[in-house]
C-alpha cells in the first residue's frame, strides 16, 4: 500500500509579503476608520451638549399653547416673545445691574490680582511660601461660612445692604483663585526678560506694565473670563445683599422672579433664559482662544 505525502501546512512565514501599494492602502483604510470613529464620537458629544440649547431656543419662539406640548418644532415663529421679555418691568434694570456687577468685578479683580501674583511668582522674600499657602487656604473656605459676619459688617457698619457694592468692593482686594491661576502662568515667563528690563533701568512697576503684562495676556484673559462668568451667573450673592431692593437685582436673581410670574408661559421663560445666557456664550466665543491658551499654560510649572 502506497501513501501520498500531504503538502506541508502553510505557515505564517510562508505568507506573501504585502507590496508597498497594499501596505499604503491598508494604512489609508485604517486612517479613514480612525477618522470616522473619532468624529462620530465628537459629533455625539457635541449633540449631547447642543441639544438642550436647541430645545430652549425652539421653545422660546413657540406660542403659549404649543410650548411644552410635545410638538418640538414651532408652528409659528414668535420672535415677539423676546420683545415681550425686554418689555417686562425691571428686566432692563436687571440687565444693567448684571453688566455693572460683572464689569466692575472683573476689572477690580484683574487689577488687584496681577501685582500680588507677580510678587509671589518673581520675588524672593521671607514668608513667600507661607503667603502662597494662605492664598490657597482661602480657596478652601466656603463662602457660606463667612456670609453672616460679612453681611453684618456691610449692613450695620457701612449701611450698604440692598445694593451690589458689598459684592463689588471686596474684589478690589484680590481674588484667591485668580491670584493662584495667574501666579502659575507668570512662572512660565523666563526671568531673563525681567533681568534685561532691570539692566535697562526699568523699575518693578515699569517692568510689570511693559514686560510682564503683555506676555501674560492669555493668563489675564483666562482670569478675566472666569471672573466675568462668576459675576454674571452669581445667584447667592445678590440673594443675600440685594433681595430687599428690586432695583439692585441682577439677571440671575431676577430670572427666578420672572419664572415665578410666568410659570405657565414657558415660551417667555425660555426666551428670558436664552437672553441671560447669550452674553456669556458670545464672550466665550470671541475669547476662547486666549482662554484655552491661558488655562493650558498655567500648569507648566509648579
GROMACS .gro file of C-alpha atoms in nm:
model
  302
    1UNK     CA    1   0.000   0.000   0.000
    2UNK     CA    2   0.136   0.332  -0.105
    3UNK     CA    3   0.089   0.655   0.083
    4UNK     CA    4   0.071   1.000  -0.066
    5UNK     CA    5   0.260   1.272   0.116
    6UNK     CA    6   0.045   1.572   0.200
    7UNK     CA    7   0.180   1.918   0.125
    8UNK     CA    8   0.310   2.100   0.431
    9UNK     CA    9   0.064   2.331   0.603
   10UNK     CA   10   0.116   2.692   0.514
   11UNK     CA   11   0.287   2.878   0.793
   12UNK     CA   12   0.284   3.243   0.886
   13UNK     CA   13   0.633   3.282   0.743
   14UNK     CA   14   0.524   3.149   0.407
   15UNK     CA   15   0.253   3.412   0.357
   16UNK     CA   16   0.330   3.659   0.083
   17UNK     CA   17   0.470   3.991   0.196
   18UNK     CA   18   0.232   4.277   0.106
   19UNK     CA   19   0.355   4.512  -0.158
   20UNK     CA   20   0.413   4.880  -0.077
   21UNK     CA   21   0.090   4.969  -0.255
   22UNK     CA   22  -0.108   4.718  -0.046
   23UNK     CA   23   0.051   4.844   0.276
   24UNK     CA   24  -0.032   5.203   0.182
   25UNK     CA   25  -0.392   5.107   0.102
   26UNK     CA   26  -0.424   4.926   0.435
   27UNK     CA   27  -0.283   5.227   0.619
   28UNK     CA   28  -0.530   5.455   0.440
   29UNK     CA   29  -0.823   5.232   0.535
   30UNK     CA   30  -0.707   5.228   0.897
   31UNK     CA   31  -0.672   5.607   0.894
   32UNK     CA   32  -1.021   5.651   0.747
   33UNK     CA   33  -1.175   5.420   1.006
   34UNK     CA   34  -0.995   5.606   1.285
   35UNK     CA   35  -1.119   5.940   1.146
   36UNK     CA   36  -1.476   5.810   1.129
   37UNK     CA   37  -1.464   5.674   1.484
   38UNK     CA   38  -1.317   5.992   1.632
   39UNK     CA   39  -1.555   6.228   1.453
   40UNK     CA   40  -1.856   6.011   1.529
   41UNK     CA   41  -1.774   6.027   1.899
   42UNK     CA   42  -1.712   6.402   1.879
   43UNK     CA   43  -2.042   6.454   1.696
   44UNK     CA   44  -2.230   6.251   1.956
   45UNK     CA   45  -2.072   6.453   2.238
   46UNK     CA   46  -2.149   6.781   2.057
   47UNK     CA   47  -2.514   6.682   2.012
   48UNK     CA   48  -2.532   6.589   2.380
   49UNK     CA   49  -2.432   6.944   2.478
   50UNK     CA   50  -2.604   7.136   2.198
   51UNK     CA   51  -2.948   6.974   2.201
   52UNK     CA   52  -3.057   7.139   2.532
   53UNK     CA   53  -2.979   7.482   2.383
   54UNK     CA   54  -3.169   7.393   2.067
   55UNK     CA   55  -3.467   7.288   2.279
   56UNK     CA   56  -3.458   7.616   2.475
   57UNK     CA   57  -3.436   7.819   2.153
   58UNK     CA   58  -3.721   7.636   1.977
   59UNK     CA   59  -3.944   7.665   2.283
   60UNK     CA   60  -3.867   8.037   2.313
   61UNK     CA   61  -4.020   8.111   1.970
   62UNK     CA   62  -4.335   7.899   2.017
   63UNK     CA   63  -4.682   8.016   2.112
   64UNK     CA   64  -4.818   7.973   2.463
   65UNK     CA   65  -5.039   7.681   2.359
   66UNK     CA   66  -4.762   7.491   2.179
   67UNK     CA   67  -4.483   7.532   2.437
   68UNK     CA   68  -4.421   7.211   2.633
   69UNK     CA   69  -4.693   7.032   2.435
   70UNK     CA   70  -4.466   6.762   2.293
   71UNK     CA   71  -4.450   6.925   1.950
   72UNK     CA   72  -4.083   7.014   1.916
   73UNK     CA   73  -4.096   7.229   1.602
   74UNK     CA   74  -4.270   7.570   1.614
   75UNK     CA   75  -4.586   7.602   1.407
   76UNK     CA   76  -4.539   7.976   1.411
   77UNK     CA   77  -4.212   8.156   1.485
   78UNK     CA   78  -4.297   8.411   1.754
   79UNK     CA   79  -3.994   8.643   1.763
   80UNK     CA   80  -4.210   8.888   1.957
   81UNK     CA   81  -4.151   8.674   2.267
   82UNK     CA   82  -3.810   8.837   2.306
   83UNK     CA   83  -3.964   9.182   2.283
   84UNK     CA   84  -4.218   9.084   2.547
   85UNK     CA   85  -3.935   8.976   2.778
   86UNK     CA   86  -3.749   9.304   2.728
   87UNK     CA   87  -4.066   9.499   2.796
   88UNK     CA   88  -4.117   9.319   3.127
   89UNK     CA   89  -4.086   9.577   3.410
   90UNK     CA   90  -3.742   9.557   3.566
   91UNK     CA   91  -3.575   9.337   3.304
   92UNK     CA   92  -3.356   9.613   3.160
   93UNK     CA   93  -3.266   9.717   3.515
   94UNK     CA   94  -3.155   9.362   3.591
   95UNK     CA   95  -2.951   9.365   3.271
   96UNK     CA   96  -2.782   9.692   3.365
   97UNK     CA   97  -2.705   9.570   3.717
   98UNK     CA   98  -2.553   9.249   3.582
   99UNK     CA   99  -2.329   9.446   3.346
  100UNK     CA  100  -2.217   9.676   3.629
  101UNK     CA  101  -2.155   9.385   3.866
  102UNK     CA  102  -1.970   9.171   3.611
  103UNK     CA  103  -1.779   9.460   3.453
  104UNK     CA  104  -1.656   9.628   3.772
  105UNK     CA  105  -1.599   9.296   3.944
  106UNK     CA  106  -1.381   9.172   3.658
  107UNK     CA  107  -1.189   9.500   3.636
  108UNK     CA  108  -1.121   9.516   4.010
  109UNK     CA  109  -1.020   9.150   4.029
  110UNK     CA  110  -0.774   9.171   3.740
  111UNK     CA  111  -0.615   9.497   3.855
  112UNK     CA  112  -0.572   9.377   4.213
  113UNK     CA  113  -0.461   9.020   4.136
  114UNK     CA  114  -0.184   9.099   3.887
  115UNK     CA  115   0.058   9.270   4.134
  116UNK     CA  116   0.006   9.002   4.400
  117UNK     CA  117   0.059   8.718   4.153
  118UNK     CA  118   0.369   8.892   4.015
  119UNK     CA  119   0.518   8.929   4.363
  120UNK     CA  120   0.450   8.565   4.454
  121UNK     CA  121   0.592   8.440   4.124
  122UNK     CA  122   0.903   8.653   4.075
  123UNK     CA  123   1.009   8.800   4.412
  124UNK     CA  124   1.214   8.616   4.674
  125UNK     CA  125   1.124   8.726   5.027
  126UNK     CA  126   1.084   8.572   5.368
  127UNK     CA  127   0.737   8.427   5.417
  128UNK     CA  128   0.672   8.387   5.044
  129UNK     CA  129   0.576   8.022   5.078
  130UNK     CA  130   0.354   8.097   5.378
  131UNK     CA  131   0.178   8.372   5.184
  132UNK     CA  132   0.111   8.132   4.899
  133UNK     CA  133  -0.025   7.872   5.141
  134UNK     CA  134  -0.250   8.140   5.292
  135UNK     CA  135  -0.385   8.231   4.948
  136UNK     CA  136  -0.456   7.866   4.865
  137UNK     CA  137  -0.618   7.805   5.205
  138UNK     CA  138  -0.870   8.084   5.145
  139UNK     CA  139  -0.983   7.897   4.833
  140UNK     CA  140  -1.089   7.608   5.056
  141UNK     CA  141  -1.314   7.824   5.272
  142UNK     CA  142  -1.680   7.804   5.156
  143UNK     CA  143  -1.843   8.148   5.123
  144UNK     CA  144  -2.140   8.027   5.328
  145UNK     CA  145  -1.912   8.010   5.633
  146UNK     CA  146  -1.846   8.384   5.644
  147UNK     CA  147  -2.167   8.516   5.492
  148UNK     CA  148  -2.331   8.610   5.825
  149UNK     CA  149  -2.042   8.814   5.972
  150UNK     CA  150  -1.975   8.975   5.634
  151UNK     CA  151  -2.341   9.070   5.598
  152UNK     CA  152  -2.343   9.224   5.945
  153UNK     CA  153  -2.033   9.428   5.862
  154UNK     CA  154  -2.166   9.561   5.533
  155UNK     CA  155  -2.522   9.616   5.657
  156UNK     CA  156  -2.464   9.757   6.006
  157UNK     CA  157  -2.123   9.922   5.980
  158UNK     CA  158  -2.141  10.057   5.624
  159UNK     CA  159  -2.515  10.059   5.552
  160UNK     CA  160  -2.474   9.905   5.207
  161UNK     CA  161  -2.741   9.637   5.229
  162UNK     CA  162  -2.982   9.643   4.937
  163UNK     CA  163  -2.704   9.710   4.686
  164UNK     CA  164  -2.436   9.522   4.495
  165UNK     CA  165  -2.144   9.715   4.645
  166UNK     CA  166  -2.078   9.455   4.920
  167UNK     CA  167  -2.008   9.213   4.635
  168UNK     CA  168  -1.805   9.451   4.415
  169UNK     CA  169  -1.581   9.628   4.668
  170UNK     CA  170  -1.406   9.313   4.806
  171UNK     CA  171  -1.293   9.227   4.454
  172UNK     CA  172  -1.066   9.533   4.462
  173UNK     CA  173  -0.851   9.346   4.716
  174UNK     CA  174  -0.777   9.042   4.501
  175UNK     CA  175  -0.927   8.701   4.445
  176UNK     CA  176  -0.751   8.388   4.570
  177UNK     CA  177  -0.828   8.172   4.269
  178UNK     CA  178  -0.728   8.446   4.022
  179UNK     CA  179  -0.402   8.508   4.210
  180UNK     CA  180  -0.318   8.138   4.212
  181UNK     CA  181  -0.401   8.086   3.844
  182UNK     CA  182  -0.211   8.396   3.730
  183UNK     CA  183   0.088   8.315   3.951
  184UNK     CA  184   0.114   7.974   3.784
  185UNK     CA  185   0.115   8.144   3.445
  186UNK     CA  186   0.378   8.403   3.544
  187UNK     CA  187   0.612   8.122   3.649
  188UNK     CA  188   0.637   8.028   3.280
  189UNK     CA  189   0.785   8.368   3.187
  190UNK     CA  190   1.167   8.339   3.174
  191UNK     CA  191   1.342   8.554   3.431
  192UNK     CA  192   1.592   8.668   3.167
  193UNK     CA  193   1.332   8.907   3.027
  194UNK     CA  194   1.289   9.071   3.366
  195UNK     CA  195   1.663   9.092   3.427
  196UNK     CA  196   1.713   9.257   3.088
  197UNK     CA  197   1.448   9.516   3.172
  198UNK     CA  198   1.612   9.590   3.506
  199UNK     CA  199   1.951   9.628   3.338
  200UNK     CA  200   1.794   9.884   3.105
  201UNK     CA  201   1.685  10.083   3.409
  202UNK     CA  202   1.323   9.973   3.446
  203UNK     CA  203   1.176   9.967   3.793
  204UNK     CA  204   0.947   9.691   3.914
  205UNK     CA  205   0.628   9.875   3.822
  206UNK     CA  206   0.752   9.957   3.474
  207UNK     CA  207   0.878   9.602   3.429
  208UNK     CA  208   0.538   9.472   3.532
  209UNK     CA  209   0.347   9.701   3.295
  210UNK     CA  210   0.575   9.685   2.989
  211UNK     CA  211   0.716   9.331   3.006
  212UNK     CA  212   0.507   9.104   3.225
  213UNK     CA  213   0.154   9.220   3.140
  214UNK     CA  214   0.194   9.195   2.759
  215UNK     CA  215   0.347   8.848   2.791
  216UNK     CA  216   0.077   8.737   3.036
  217UNK     CA  217  -0.221   8.833   2.822
  218UNK     CA  218  -0.351   8.473   2.788
  219UNK     CA  219  -0.341   8.423   3.165
  220UNK     CA  220  -0.503   8.761   3.229
  221UNK     CA  221  -0.774   8.680   2.974
  222UNK     CA  222  -0.838   8.349   3.150
  223UNK     CA  223  -0.889   8.502   3.496
  224UNK     CA  224  -1.096   8.786   3.347
  225UNK     CA  225  -1.329   8.540   3.178
  226UNK     CA  226  -1.355   8.325   3.489
  227UNK     CA  227  -1.446   8.628   3.699
  228UNK     CA  228  -1.691   8.764   3.442
  229UNK     CA  229  -1.870   8.430   3.422
  230UNK     CA  230  -1.880   8.404   3.802
  231UNK     CA  231  -2.027   8.752   3.848
  232UNK     CA  232  -2.276   8.716   3.564
  233UNK     CA  233  -2.407   8.382   3.695
  234UNK     CA  234  -2.387   8.467   4.066
  235UNK     CA  235  -2.717   8.399   4.239
  236UNK     CA  236  -2.610   8.354   4.601
  237UNK     CA  237  -2.453   8.698   4.647
  238UNK     CA  238  -2.740   8.911   4.508
  239UNK     CA  239  -2.986   8.698   4.702
  240UNK     CA  240  -2.808   8.785   5.029
  241UNK     CA  241  -2.739   9.156   4.977
  242UNK     CA  242  -2.994   9.280   4.720
  243UNK     CA  243  -3.306   9.070   4.779
  244UNK     CA  244  -3.494   9.350   4.956
  245UNK     CA  245  -3.428   9.601   4.677
  246UNK     CA  246  -3.566   9.501   4.332
  247UNK     CA  247  -3.377   9.791   4.179
  248UNK     CA  248  -3.047   9.616   4.259
  249UNK     CA  249  -3.141   9.270   4.129
  250UNK     CA  250  -2.924   9.104   3.868
  251UNK     CA  251  -3.041   8.884   3.581
  252UNK     CA  252  -2.958   8.562   3.762
  253UNK     CA  253  -3.172   8.660   4.061
  254UNK     CA  254  -3.440   8.842   3.865
  255UNK     CA  255  -3.489   8.540   3.640
  256UNK     CA  256  -3.625   8.347   3.938
  257UNK     CA  257  -3.887   8.618   3.993
  258UNK     CA  258  -3.964   8.623   3.621
  259UNK     CA  259  -4.013   8.245   3.618
  260UNK     CA  260  -4.249   8.264   3.915
  261UNK     CA  261  -4.456   8.535   3.744
  262UNK     CA  262  -4.469   8.347   3.410
  263UNK     CA  263  -4.478   7.989   3.534
  264UNK     CA  264  -4.736   7.891   3.272
  265UNK     CA  265  -4.570   8.086   2.988
  266UNK     CA  266  -4.283   7.854   2.915
  267UNK     CA  267  -4.207   8.026   2.587
  268UNK     CA  268  -4.137   8.356   2.767
  269UNK     CA  269  -3.939   8.178   3.039
  270UNK     CA  270  -3.719   8.009   2.778
  271UNK     CA  271  -3.674   8.339   2.592
  272UNK     CA  272  -3.562   8.509   2.914
  273UNK     CA  273  -3.326   8.219   2.989
  274UNK     CA  274  -3.170   8.247   2.645
  275UNK     CA  275  -3.123   8.622   2.682
  276UNK     CA  276  -2.946   8.565   3.015
  277UNK     CA  277  -2.712   8.304   2.863
  278UNK     CA  278  -2.641   8.492   2.539
  279UNK     CA  279  -2.374   8.739   2.667
  280UNK     CA  280  -2.171   8.462   2.830
  281UNK     CA  281  -2.181   8.249   2.513
  282UNK     CA  282  -2.083   8.546   2.294
  283UNK     CA  283  -1.795   8.649   2.520
  284UNK     CA  284  -1.656   8.296   2.535
  285UNK     CA  285  -1.694   8.251   2.157
  286UNK     CA  286  -1.476   8.553   2.080
  287UNK     CA  287  -1.223   8.493   2.361
  288UNK     CA  288  -1.199   8.113   2.363
  289UNK     CA  289  -0.851   8.106   2.203
  290UNK     CA  290  -0.694   8.324   2.473
  291UNK     CA  291  -0.898   8.146   2.740
  292UNK     CA  292  -0.784   7.795   2.641
  293UNK     CA  293  -0.424   7.907   2.597
  294UNK     CA  294  -0.418   8.075   2.937
  295UNK     CA  295  -0.567   7.776   3.119
  296UNK     CA  296  -0.333   7.533   2.940
  297UNK     CA  297  -0.013   7.721   3.019
  298UNK     CA  298  -0.090   7.773   3.388
  299UNK     CA  299   0.012   7.415   3.464
  300UNK     CA  300   0.358   7.419   3.303
  301UNK     CA  301   0.539   7.494   3.630
  302UNK     CA  302   0.452   7.429   3.991
   0.00000   0.00000   0.00000
